[in-house]
Short mmCIF file of N, CA and C in Angstrom, two decimals:
data_model
loop_
_atom_site.label_atom_id
_atom_site.label_comp_id
_atom_site.label_asym_id
_atom_site.label_seq_id
_atom_site.Cartn_x
_atom_site.Cartn_y
_atom_site.Cartn_z
N UNK A 1 3.09 29.32 13.56
CA UNK A 1 3.83 28.99 12.43
C UNK A 1 4.56 30.47 12.40
N UNK A 2 6.00 30.11 12.21
CA UNK A 2 7.20 31.42 12.19
C UNK A 2 6.81 31.70 10.71
N UNK A 3 7.69 32.79 10.77
CA UNK A 3 7.76 33.63 9.01
C UNK A 3 8.47 32.40 8.25
N UNK A 4 9.26 31.88 8.77
CA UNK A 4 10.19 30.84 7.81
C UNK A 4 9.29 29.72 7.42
N UNK A 5 8.59 29.28 7.95
CA UNK A 5 7.38 28.17 8.05
C UNK A 5 6.45 28.60 7.23
N UNK A 6 5.97 30.14 7.29
CA UNK A 6 5.01 30.56 6.03
C UNK A 6 5.86 30.99 4.96
N UNK A 7 6.90 31.11 4.86
CA UNK A 7 7.54 31.43 3.57
C UNK A 7 7.57 29.76 2.72
N UNK A 8 7.83 28.95 3.73
CA UNK A 8 7.84 27.67 2.99
C UNK A 8 6.35 27.30 2.37
N UNK A 9 5.47 27.67 3.38
CA UNK A 9 3.96 27.17 2.84
C UNK A 9 3.73 28.13 1.64
N UNK A 10 4.14 28.95 1.30
CA UNK A 10 4.05 30.13 0.43
C UNK A 10 4.57 29.57 -0.91
N UNK A 11 5.92 29.23 -0.67
CA UNK A 11 6.41 28.53 -2.03
C UNK A 11 5.86 27.39 -2.45
N UNK A 12 5.42 26.42 -1.49
CA UNK A 12 4.76 25.33 -1.66
C UNK A 12 3.47 25.47 -2.58
N UNK A 13 2.96 26.35 -2.29
CA UNK A 13 1.97 26.67 -2.78
C UNK A 13 1.96 26.81 -4.34
N UNK A 14 2.99 27.55 -4.64
CA UNK A 14 3.53 28.10 -6.14
C UNK A 14 3.96 26.68 -6.80
N UNK A 15 4.71 25.83 -6.12
CA UNK A 15 5.12 24.62 -6.80
C UNK A 15 3.89 23.70 -7.09
N UNK A 16 2.97 23.56 -6.15
CA UNK A 16 1.86 22.95 -6.39
C UNK A 16 1.18 23.54 -7.63
N UNK A 17 0.78 24.81 -7.59
CA UNK A 17 0.09 25.31 -8.84
C UNK A 17 0.56 25.14 -10.17
N UNK A 18 2.05 25.27 -10.11
CA UNK A 18 2.77 24.91 -11.52
C UNK A 18 2.77 23.79 -11.61
N UNK A 19 2.71 22.69 -10.96
CA UNK A 19 2.77 21.43 -11.44
C UNK A 19 1.20 20.83 -11.68
N UNK A 20 0.24 21.64 -11.10
CA UNK A 20 -1.18 21.09 -11.42
C UNK A 20 -1.21 21.73 -13.18
N UNK A 21 -0.84 22.67 -13.22
CA UNK A 21 -0.90 23.44 -14.46
C UNK A 21 -0.18 22.37 -15.59
N UNK A 22 0.86 22.08 -15.25
CA UNK A 22 1.75 21.13 -16.13
C UNK A 22 1.19 20.03 -16.55
N UNK A 23 0.29 19.32 -15.64
CA UNK A 23 -0.12 17.99 -16.11
C UNK A 23 -1.56 18.44 -17.00
N UNK A 24 -1.80 19.68 -17.43
CA UNK A 24 -3.17 19.58 -18.25
C UNK A 24 -2.39 20.21 -19.56
N UNK A 25 -1.04 20.39 -19.92
CA UNK A 25 -0.83 20.66 -21.45
C UNK A 25 -0.58 19.84 -22.18
N UNK A 26 -0.77 20.15 -23.51
CA UNK A 26 -0.90 18.71 -24.54
C UNK A 26 0.52 18.95 -25.40
N UNK A 27 1.15 20.02 -25.17
CA UNK A 27 2.11 20.18 -26.29
C UNK A 27 3.30 19.68 -25.55
N UNK A 28 4.18 18.71 -26.02
CA UNK A 28 5.45 18.42 -25.23
C UNK A 28 6.40 19.63 -24.91
N UNK A 29 6.45 20.42 -25.77
CA UNK A 29 7.51 21.76 -25.76
C UNK A 29 7.04 22.43 -24.64
N UNK A 30 5.49 22.83 -24.36
CA UNK A 30 5.11 23.45 -23.37
C UNK A 30 5.27 22.89 -21.80
N UNK A 31 5.08 21.54 -22.27
CA UNK A 31 5.17 20.54 -20.97
C UNK A 31 6.49 20.76 -20.22
N UNK A 32 7.63 20.82 -21.57
CA UNK A 32 8.72 20.66 -21.05
C UNK A 32 9.16 22.37 -20.27
N UNK A 33 8.98 23.05 -20.70
CA UNK A 33 8.92 24.65 -20.34
C UNK A 33 8.20 24.54 -19.04
N UNK A 34 6.95 24.11 -18.82
CA UNK A 34 6.30 24.16 -17.33
C UNK A 34 6.86 23.35 -16.41
N UNK A 35 7.80 22.03 -16.89
CA UNK A 35 8.66 21.25 -15.65
C UNK A 35 9.60 21.91 -15.30
N UNK A 36 10.24 22.89 -16.33
CA UNK A 36 11.64 23.66 -15.73
C UNK A 36 11.09 24.81 -14.79
N UNK A 37 9.98 25.33 -14.89
CA UNK A 37 9.25 26.29 -13.76
C UNK A 37 9.07 25.70 -12.72
N UNK A 38 8.66 24.60 -12.68
CA UNK A 38 8.25 23.58 -11.53
C UNK A 38 9.56 23.27 -10.48
N UNK A 39 10.60 22.98 -11.05
CA UNK A 39 11.75 22.49 -10.82
C UNK A 39 12.26 23.78 -10.31
N UNK A 40 12.35 24.93 -10.92
CA UNK A 40 12.89 26.44 -10.47
C UNK A 40 12.27 26.69 -9.09
N UNK A 41 10.59 26.47 -8.93
CA UNK A 41 10.19 26.72 -7.72
C UNK A 41 10.30 25.87 -6.98
N UNK A 42 10.74 24.46 -7.06
CA UNK A 42 11.06 23.55 -6.28
C UNK A 42 12.17 23.67 -5.54
N UNK A 43 13.21 24.49 -6.40
CA UNK A 43 14.61 24.63 -5.72
C UNK A 43 14.26 25.67 -4.75
N UNK A 44 13.53 26.64 -4.83
CA UNK A 44 13.35 27.81 -4.04
C UNK A 44 12.49 27.26 -2.83
N UNK A 45 11.70 26.31 -2.89
CA UNK A 45 10.91 25.58 -1.72
C UNK A 45 12.41 25.20 -0.87
N UNK A 46 13.17 24.38 -1.97
CA UNK A 46 14.36 23.77 -0.78
C UNK A 46 15.28 25.09 -0.10
N UNK A 47 15.26 26.07 -0.94
CA UNK A 47 16.01 27.23 -0.14
C UNK A 47 15.28 27.80 1.16
N UNK A 48 13.97 27.80 1.04
CA UNK A 48 12.83 28.10 2.00
C UNK A 48 13.26 27.35 3.28
N UNK A 49 13.46 26.03 2.95
CA UNK A 49 13.32 24.80 4.18
C UNK A 49 14.72 25.00 4.71
N UNK A 50 15.83 25.49 3.73
CA UNK A 50 17.30 25.57 4.56
C UNK A 50 17.02 26.96 5.24
N UNK A 51 16.59 27.68 4.92
CA UNK A 51 16.27 29.13 5.75
C UNK A 51 15.42 28.73 6.92
N UNK A 52 14.73 27.81 7.22
CA UNK A 52 14.11 27.71 8.33
C UNK A 52 14.83 27.24 9.28
N UNK A 53 16.29 26.86 9.25
CA UNK A 53 17.10 26.64 10.45
C UNK A 53 18.10 28.09 10.34
N UNK A 54 17.68 28.96 9.59
CA UNK A 54 18.62 30.32 9.55
C UNK A 54 17.62 31.29 9.42
N UNK A 55 17.76 32.34 10.67
CA UNK A 55 17.03 33.33 10.72
C UNK A 55 16.98 34.47 9.63
N UNK A 56 17.77 34.56 8.76
CA UNK A 56 18.13 35.47 7.82
C UNK A 56 16.88 35.62 6.98
N UNK A 57 16.67 36.78 6.22
CA UNK A 57 15.63 37.39 5.34
C UNK A 57 15.82 36.36 4.32
N UNK A 58 14.85 36.12 3.34
CA UNK A 58 15.21 35.52 2.12
C UNK A 58 15.33 36.72 1.04
N UNK A 59 15.86 36.19 -0.11
CA UNK A 59 16.19 37.01 -0.95
C UNK A 59 14.95 36.88 -2.36
N UNK A 60 14.35 35.85 -2.17
CA UNK A 60 13.37 35.67 -3.38
C UNK A 60 12.05 36.46 -3.13
N UNK A 61 11.59 37.09 -4.01
CA UNK A 61 10.49 37.96 -3.84
C UNK A 61 9.34 37.47 -3.18
N UNK A 62 9.06 36.24 -3.56
CA UNK A 62 7.57 35.30 -2.92
C UNK A 62 7.97 35.37 -1.48
N UNK A 63 8.81 34.68 -1.09
CA UNK A 63 9.02 34.33 0.53
C UNK A 63 9.51 35.77 0.90
N UNK A 64 10.15 36.62 0.53
CA UNK A 64 10.16 37.70 1.18
C UNK A 64 8.67 38.61 1.59
N UNK A 65 7.97 38.50 0.42
CA UNK A 65 6.43 38.95 0.98
C UNK A 65 6.01 38.37 2.35
N UNK A 66 6.26 37.03 2.28
CA UNK A 66 5.74 36.12 3.59
C UNK A 66 6.48 36.59 4.73
N UNK A 67 7.80 37.17 4.65
CA UNK A 67 8.09 37.68 5.83
C UNK A 67 8.10 38.90 6.10
N UNK A 68 7.64 39.68 5.19
CA UNK A 68 7.19 41.19 5.43
C UNK A 68 5.75 41.41 5.57
N UNK A 69 5.06 40.50 5.14
CA UNK A 69 3.81 40.85 5.23
C UNK A 69 3.05 39.39 5.51
N UNK A 70 3.27 38.87 6.92
CA UNK A 70 2.76 37.56 7.33
C UNK A 70 1.47 37.27 7.39
N UNK A 71 0.60 38.38 7.83
CA UNK A 71 -0.89 38.34 7.76
C UNK A 71 -1.40 37.95 6.48
N UNK A 72 -1.05 38.73 5.53
CA UNK A 72 -1.59 38.70 4.35
C UNK A 72 -1.26 37.45 3.47
N UNK A 73 0.27 36.87 3.91
CA UNK A 73 0.57 35.62 3.14
C UNK A 73 -0.32 34.59 3.79
N UNK A 74 -0.42 34.50 4.99
CA UNK A 74 -1.24 33.44 5.75
C UNK A 74 -2.68 33.24 5.23
N UNK A 75 -3.59 34.88 5.00
CA UNK A 75 -4.37 34.67 4.52
C UNK A 75 -4.77 34.19 2.77
N UNK A 76 -3.61 34.43 2.20
CA UNK A 76 -3.22 34.04 0.75
C UNK A 76 -3.17 32.31 0.93
N UNK A 77 -2.41 32.09 1.68
CA UNK A 77 -2.26 30.13 1.84
C UNK A 77 -3.54 29.90 2.34
N UNK A 78 -4.49 30.55 3.18
CA UNK A 78 -5.67 29.97 3.56
C UNK A 78 -6.87 29.76 2.64
N UNK A 79 -6.78 30.91 1.70
CA UNK A 79 -7.41 31.05 0.46
C UNK A 79 -7.14 29.76 -0.49
N UNK A 80 -5.87 29.70 -0.75
CA UNK A 80 -5.43 28.66 -1.74
C UNK A 80 -5.61 27.24 -1.16
N UNK A 81 -5.78 26.99 0.27
CA UNK A 81 -5.93 25.64 0.63
C UNK A 81 -7.57 25.59 0.50
N UNK A 82 -8.41 26.35 0.81
CA UNK A 82 -9.84 26.30 0.53
C UNK A 82 -10.19 26.03 -1.06
N UNK A 83 -9.56 26.90 -1.83
CA UNK A 83 -9.65 26.61 -3.40
C UNK A 83 -9.37 25.40 -3.71
N UNK A 84 -8.29 24.63 -3.21
CA UNK A 84 -7.94 23.26 -3.58
C UNK A 84 -8.72 22.15 -2.77
N UNK A 85 -9.23 22.52 -1.73
CA UNK A 85 -10.00 21.46 -0.98
C UNK A 85 -11.44 21.31 -1.84
N UNK A 86 -11.78 22.41 -2.51
CA UNK A 86 -13.05 22.70 -3.27
C UNK A 86 -12.68 21.85 -4.47
N UNK A 87 -11.53 21.29 -4.93
CA UNK A 87 -10.93 20.57 -6.16
C UNK A 87 -11.11 21.69 -7.50
N UNK A 88 -10.75 23.10 -6.91
CA UNK A 88 -10.71 23.99 -8.06
C UNK A 88 -9.36 24.45 -8.25
N UNK A 89 -8.20 23.84 -7.78
CA UNK A 89 -6.83 24.17 -7.77
C UNK A 89 -6.49 24.41 -9.06
N UNK A 90 -6.44 25.55 -9.52
CA UNK A 90 -5.84 25.89 -11.03
C UNK A 90 -7.06 25.32 -11.98
N UNK A 91 -8.00 24.66 -11.52
CA UNK A 91 -8.50 23.90 -12.65
C UNK A 91 -8.14 22.62 -12.92
N UNK A 92 -6.87 22.41 -12.50
CA UNK A 92 -6.07 21.11 -13.14
C UNK A 92 -6.62 19.90 -12.89
N UNK A 93 -7.52 19.70 -11.76
CA UNK A 93 -8.15 18.45 -11.48
C UNK A 93 -9.02 18.22 -12.55
N UNK A 94 -10.06 18.87 -12.89
CA UNK A 94 -10.95 18.48 -13.69
C UNK A 94 -10.38 18.22 -15.16
N UNK A 95 -9.63 19.22 -15.40
CA UNK A 95 -8.79 18.87 -16.83
C UNK A 95 -8.30 17.57 -17.17
N UNK A 96 -7.43 17.18 -15.88
CA UNK A 96 -6.79 16.14 -15.81
C UNK A 96 -7.49 14.84 -16.03
N UNK A 97 -8.79 14.88 -15.44
CA UNK A 97 -9.49 13.87 -15.79
C UNK A 97 -10.54 13.68 -17.12
N UNK A 98 -10.05 14.59 -17.95
CA UNK A 98 -10.60 14.68 -19.26
C UNK A 98 -12.03 15.28 -19.65
#
């Protein structure tokens, strides 16, 4: 996995966490605010995907971290995947089931 792919994966984790949190909210206003955050993170994911074809370093702090510290970013992504496989992805799964 190259640094651009790592940055995309890192950004995708953020999108997933924000979306998982959104489905647990009971207040419509809070849900809308969270949806705005999800869309903003998704836009940054699109930018990371565009960067996959362009070797320039990102300006987004989350993606830049993945570029500058690939080993730590990979470890973070691995921990995120293990947590989500254990169905403890932000605790949203249990809350969504009620």
